[in-house]
Amino acid sequence: MNGADRLDEICKVAARMICQKGYDATSMSEIASAVGITKAGIYHHIEGKRELLFAIMSYGMDSLYNSVIVPARGIEDPEERLRAIITNHARLITSNSDPQGNNFVTIVVDETAGLMPAHRRKVNQRKRSYVDLIRHTLTQLKDQQKLRDVDVTAAAFSLLGMIVWLSRWYDPRGRLSPDQVADDITSIALGGLLRC
Amino acid sequence: MNGADRLDEICKVAARMICQKGYDATSMSEIASAVGITKAGIYHHIEGKRELLFAIMSYGMDSLYNSVIVPARGIEDPEERLRAIITNHARLITSNSDPQGNNFVTIVVDETAGLMPAHRRKVNQRKRSYVDLIRHTLTQLKDQQKLRDVDVTAAAFSLLGMIVWLSRWYDPRGRLSPDQVADDITSIALGGLLRC
């Protein structure tokens, strides 16, 4: 395993522990031991616990960027772009779900209270840029008279809530496959946002 | 202020502090001082910090029960019941939003990691009973051929995600009024769940 892969692994394990025990109750040595490295070893990859929290969020935002934002930017038609955003984001969550039924990285990304201010600003900026992509797409659909008569911001966050909430309830051991859930969410979201 | 009102006040203030600083970093004396009572005074209302966490969640679930579940149970037609559930739940969040733009009680209700097991079971049971009410309503709509061709569980949690996420983004100081947002969410959710 190279350094970058090891850091990803640390981020995923730490995210699960933070969700289960809380940020303050989780120590660097426990994370190291869960990953199977020494306490000195973990500090080779990451400076401290607050930096680790930022690393987890950056890992989550990088995944979103690569799997959702980059492909969406390549799609000109707004309806097709919206469909791709929903399906790719839902699949990113369902296909990375831990067997215990949660995508812990997604959950940690919303717990910015523990971040240092400079890191919080960075994470919030990346989130805002994603919301702006969705809002821009919905505004284009509004101009084409394809959007329901709803506020674009309320529509963007309703969509995000529906997708992000997957990380709290979807259980990959259950009867719904990752693709089926992503398809259902896409169908509900498009039905809710677009005129019949 | 009587004892019950004082406890509600403690729950709301504590929820905001927990969201802003984290559960572990928030002390009982800080909560007491923010409410304007002594540390001894707060222990008159609540036994300890873990009991307080449970009290906040019970306060949130009681509000949901009174404002959403009870009225919904009185509505026979499933489409009207679904509409009432969405609008009342969305209004419960938007009309209680803190000026800083978050309904902290709603957010804390989803952080069950810090609860004692017996309390966690109780909170989860109350949540499950709400999900069951929504699922039952959607199943009735499916039987009437009014539901889109989606899984009832995926539909129920998509709806919940859309509503609960309001607590993370809705800012009552912004240009959207609580009623406008509740109406937009209702229109998006019904459009997404029901056939055209």
XYZ file of C-alpha atoms in Angstrom:
392
model
C 0.000 0.000 0.000
C 1.473 3.391 -0.919
C 1.229 6.514 1.238
C -1.852 7.963 -0.464
C -3.757 4.654 -0.278
C -2.783 4.289 3.361
C -4.072 7.787 4.109
C -7.401 6.969 2.386
C -7.628 3.831 4.503
C -6.916 5.835 7.688
C -9.611 8.347 6.700
C -12.251 5.666 6.157
C -11.499 3.811 9.396
C -11.329 7.054 11.395
C -14.654 8.254 9.914
C -16.365 5.062 11.097
C -14.895 5.358 14.596
C -15.822 9.045 14.871
C -19.430 8.291 13.860
C -19.694 5.435 16.315
C -17.932 6.930 19.338
C -17.845 10.662 18.704
C -14.857 12.792 17.688
C -13.581 13.586 21.193
C -13.867 10.002 22.443
C -11.778 8.656 19.511
C -7.996 8.707 20.035
C -5.227 8.621 17.444
C -3.825 5.424 18.985
C -7.184 3.665 18.661
C -7.388 4.701 15.011
C -3.815 3.520 14.408
C -4.554 0.188 16.051
C -7.767 -0.262 13.995
C -5.794 0.384 10.788
C -3.074 -1.991 11.983
C -0.206 0.495 12.265
C 1.684 1.939 15.222
C 0.875 5.266 16.832
C 4.189 6.601 15.453
C 3.126 5.234 12.062
C -0.109 7.204 11.949
C 1.751 10.444 12.708
C 3.902 9.733 9.677
C 0.759 10.143 7.553
C -1.072 12.849 9.458
C 0.012 15.599 11.860
C -2.789 15.362 14.427
C -6.453 14.703 15.073
C -7.772 18.008 13.756
C -5.724 17.541 10.584
C -7.214 14.040 10.337
C -10.737 15.461 10.483
C -9.813 17.777 7.610
C -8.198 14.877 5.717
C -11.436 12.848 6.003
C -13.481 15.731 4.618
C -10.976 16.368 1.827
C -11.092 12.674 0.953
C -14.919 12.882 0.800
C -14.882 16.055 -1.285
C -12.236 14.602 -3.642
C -14.445 11.554 -4.252
C -17.404 13.838 -4.958
C -15.280 15.928 -7.305
C -13.988 12.965 -9.290
C -17.191 10.905 -9.421
C -19.844 13.613 -9.689
C -18.581 17.122 -10.448
C -16.067 16.357 -13.234
C -18.455 14.113 -15.224
C -21.308 16.639 -14.773
C -19.230 19.507 -16.141
C -18.799 17.574 -19.362
C -22.562 17.385 -20.018
C -24.090 20.292 -21.894
C -27.824 19.552 -21.648
C -29.044 20.618 -18.169
C -31.610 17.827 -17.808
C -29.013 15.184 -18.656
C -26.515 16.904 -16.338
C -29.012 16.911 -13.463
C -29.759 13.236 -14.005
C -26.033 12.402 -13.983
C -25.432 14.425 -10.809
C -28.202 12.625 -8.927
C -27.345 9.115 -10.083
C -23.568 9.496 -9.661
C -23.824 11.102 -6.228
C -26.336 8.490 -5.003
C -24.106 5.675 -6.343
C -21.034 7.197 -4.706
C -22.802 6.855 -1.348
C -24.523 3.498 -1.831
C -21.535 1.771 -3.391
C -19.164 2.916 -0.635
C -21.516 2.037 2.188
C -19.971 0.193 5.060
C -21.574 -3.218 5.765
C -22.914 -1.646 8.958
C -25.116 0.471 6.819
C -23.583 3.923 6.793
C -21.288 5.885 4.612
C -19.332 7.370 7.459
C -17.189 9.690 5.346
C -20.342 11.448 4.074
C -21.609 11.867 7.633
C -18.304 13.293 8.908
C -18.226 15.799 6.009
C -21.230 17.493 7.622
C -19.655 17.761 11.081
C -17.488 20.807 10.452
C -17.700 22.089 14.061
C -14.414 20.372 15.017
C -12.373 21.858 12.147
C -9.829 24.626 12.454
C -11.242 27.851 10.916
C -8.973 27.847 7.840
C -9.886 24.218 7.131
C -13.582 24.887 7.703
C -13.472 27.717 5.162
C -11.859 25.401 2.599
C -14.417 22.630 3.094
C -17.321 25.093 2.996
C -15.951 26.634 -0.202
C -15.849 23.227 -1.903
C -19.400 22.467 -0.739
C -20.582 25.835 -2.004
C -19.060 25.220 -5.395
C -21.050 21.950 -5.653
C -24.282 23.683 -4.604
C -23.559 26.349 -7.231
C -23.219 23.687 -9.927
C -26.637 22.286 -8.964
C -28.205 25.751 -8.743
C -26.794 26.720 -12.134
C -28.230 23.542 -13.654
C -31.656 24.177 -12.092
C -31.606 27.806 -13.273
C -30.964 26.628 -16.829
C -33.926 24.249 -16.498
C -36.054 27.102 -15.159
C -35.132 29.192 -18.212
C -36.225 26.284 -20.420
C -39.553 26.183 -18.500
C -38.743 22.638 -17.423
C -38.473 23.293 -13.669
C -41.512 23.168 -11.403
C -42.579 26.521 -9.975
C -40.282 26.337 -6.918
C -37.371 28.371 -5.618
C -34.045 27.217 -7.097
C -32.240 27.241 -3.725
C -35.000 25.285 -1.972
C -34.937 22.830 -4.894
C -31.129 22.431 -4.779
C -31.057 21.680 -1.050
C -34.093 19.379 -1.196
C -32.218 17.370 -3.786
C -29.041 17.347 -1.704
C -30.935 16.301 1.430
C -32.494 13.371 -0.358
C -29.098 12.158 -1.604
C -26.949 12.857 1.454
C -29.524 11.188 3.748
C -28.717 7.893 1.985
C -25.576 7.771 4.105
C -27.765 7.523 7.222
C -30.250 4.856 6.208
C -28.975 2.761 3.292
C -27.844 -0.696 4.341
C -26.000 -2.644 1.605
C -26.902 -5.912 3.358
C -30.607 -5.153 2.854
C -32.828 -6.096 -0.084
C -32.155 -2.916 -2.126
C -29.108 -2.981 -4.412
C -26.950 0.165 -4.736
C -28.135 0.626 -8.318
C -31.823 0.158 -7.512
C -31.678 2.785 -4.779
C -29.764 5.186 -7.035
C -32.393 4.657 -9.754
C -35.296 5.216 -7.349
C -33.733 8.393 -5.943
C -33.126 9.661 -9.487
C -36.723 8.981 -10.437
C -38.124 10.657 -7.278
C -35.811 13.669 -7.568
C -36.380 14.290 -11.281
C -40.145 13.793 -10.804
C -40.092 16.276 -7.959
C -38.043 18.949 -9.702
C -39.225 18.801 -13.302
C -42.677 19.593 -14.653
C -44.688 16.589 -15.831
C -41.305 29.888 33.926
C -42.456 26.494 35.260
C -40.264 23.388 35.465
C -41.342 21.918 32.104
C -40.838 25.207 30.231
C -37.450 25.623 31.869
C -36.430 22.123 30.788
C -37.522 22.884 27.185
C -35.417 26.045 27.316
C -32.409 24.094 28.634
C -32.849 21.540 25.806
C -32.910 24.200 23.087
C -29.888 26.091 24.419
C -27.931 22.870 24.986
C -28.744 21.634 21.461
C -27.302 24.813 19.961
C -24.128 24.568 22.059
C -23.656 20.876 21.249
C -23.974 21.596 17.507
C -21.532 24.479 17.661
C -18.870 23.034 19.977
C -19.470 19.291 19.988
C -21.021 17.190 22.761
C -17.815 16.433 24.661
C -16.588 20.023 24.587
C -19.847 21.352 26.084
C -20.037 21.327 29.905
C -23.114 21.407 32.145
C -21.881 24.641 33.775
C -21.593 26.377 30.397
C -25.127 25.282 29.519
C -26.399 26.500 32.907
C -24.683 29.845 32.456
C -26.100 30.246 28.912
C -29.609 29.563 30.255
C -28.964 31.990 33.130
C -29.215 29.536 36.019
C -26.651 28.130 38.460
C -24.889 24.819 37.994
C -26.851 23.492 40.986
C -29.999 24.821 39.322
C -29.478 22.817 36.126
C -29.033 19.597 38.124
C -32.426 20.303 39.671
C -33.934 19.842 36.180
C -31.693 17.132 34.769
C -29.515 14.428 36.313
C -26.459 14.683 34.055
C -25.139 15.309 30.552
C -26.182 11.973 29.055
C -29.677 12.430 30.467
C -29.679 15.914 28.921
C -28.864 14.462 25.495
C -31.835 12.112 25.876
C -34.020 15.013 27.100
C -33.153 17.009 23.950
C -34.102 14.086 21.712
C -37.310 13.445 23.657
C -38.169 17.133 23.337
C -37.610 16.907 19.559
C -39.635 13.707 19.237
C -42.466 15.157 21.379
C -42.670 18.184 19.054
C -42.788 15.861 16.047
C -45.475 13.763 17.706
C -47.699 16.713 18.578
C -47.249 18.747 15.379
C -46.980 16.000 12.757
C -47.938 12.506 13.901
C -51.154 13.253 15.836
C -52.693 15.470 13.094
C -51.681 12.923 10.408
C -53.383 10.044 12.214
C -56.661 11.958 12.021
C -56.587 12.100 8.182
C -58.128 9.147 6.379
C -57.188 9.873 2.740
C -53.549 8.831 2.211
C -52.719 11.600 -0.279
C -54.056 14.281 2.093
C -52.248 12.592 4.988
C -48.939 12.595 3.077
C -49.362 16.264 2.202
C -50.054 17.125 5.864
C -47.034 15.131 7.061
C -44.676 16.933 4.677
C -46.004 20.451 5.272
C -46.290 20.097 9.059
C -42.859 18.520 9.449
C -41.210 21.126 7.196
C -42.963 23.945 9.114
C -41.922 22.457 12.449
C -38.293 22.835 11.335
C -38.475 26.168 9.513
C -40.591 27.919 12.147
C -38.299 26.815 14.997
C -35.096 27.693 13.201
C -32.586 29.576 15.251
C -31.615 32.990 13.772
C -28.226 31.443 13.088
C -29.898 29.296 10.544
C -30.172 25.853 12.050
C -32.713 23.877 13.942
C -30.279 22.435 16.394
C -32.730 20.108 18.122
C -33.384 18.319 14.803
C -29.650 17.917 14.229
C -29.007 16.529 17.729
C -31.847 14.000 17.303
C -29.680 12.297 14.661
C -26.575 12.094 16.850
C -27.581 9.057 18.898
C -23.991 7.809 19.388
C -23.678 9.569 22.775
C -26.856 8.050 24.257
C -27.011 5.296 26.845
C -28.226 2.061 25.202
C -31.686 2.058 26.856
C -32.243 5.662 25.791
C -30.975 4.968 22.273
C -33.481 2.122 21.946
C -36.320 4.416 23.018
C -35.367 7.175 20.563
C -34.897 4.694 17.725
C -38.283 3.122 18.480
C -40.001 6.501 18.239
C -38.206 7.259 14.970
C -39.200 3.863 13.594
C -42.829 4.456 14.448
C -42.722 7.706 12.415
C -41.072 5.960 9.462
C -43.773 3.272 9.703
C -46.507 5.909 9.505
C -44.928 7.298 6.309
C -44.392 3.816 4.845
C -47.981 2.819 5.611
C -49.234 5.979 3.873
C -47.051 5.318 0.815
C -48.187 1.687 0.686
C -51.818 2.823 0.637
C -50.963 5.186 -2.238
C -49.224 2.327 -4.047
C -52.385 0.214 -3.691
C -54.365 3.075 -5.211
C -51.851 3.180 -8.126
C -50.991 6.739 -7.162
C -47.346 6.121 -6.190
C -44.543 6.246 -8.748
C -42.904 2.904 -9.499
C -40.337 3.137 -6.670
C -39.593 1.145 -3.552
C -41.667 2.310 -0.570
C -38.687 2.323 1.826
C -36.469 4.291 -0.577
C -39.375 6.704 -1.085
C -39.974 7.146 2.670
C -36.333 7.925 3.425
C -35.926 10.209 0.399
C -38.841 12.206 1.734
C -37.386 12.281 5.245
C -33.964 13.348 3.963
C -35.449 16.230 2.062
C -37.329 17.466 5.152
C -34.706 16.811 7.838
C -31.989 18.484 5.723
C -33.897 21.774 6.150
C -32.401 21.959 9.637
C -28.938 22.211 8.050
C -29.494 24.856 5.400
C -32.619 26.905 6.094
C -31.826 30.401 7.367
C -34.872 32.326 8.654
C -33.004 35.612 8.076
C -32.798 34.822 4.334
C -35.277 35.707 1.622
C -37.387 32.513 1.902
C -40.203 32.583 4.477
C -40.895 29.442 6.560
C -44.196 28.941 4.738
C -42.719 29.390 1.260
C -40.048 26.779 1.939
C -42.597 24.390 3.422
C -44.794 24.855 0.338
C -41.866 24.303 -2.066
C -40.757 21.158 -0.233
C -44.342 19.853 -0.284
C -44.609 20.486 -4.007
C -41.237 18.836 -4.778
C -41.916 15.841 -2.540
C -45.462 15.160 -3.785
C -44.287 15.637 -7.396
C -41.470 13.177 -6.787
C -43.544 10.517 -5.066
C -46.865 10.607 -6.915
C -47.553 9.774 -10.550
C -48.361 12.733 -12.768
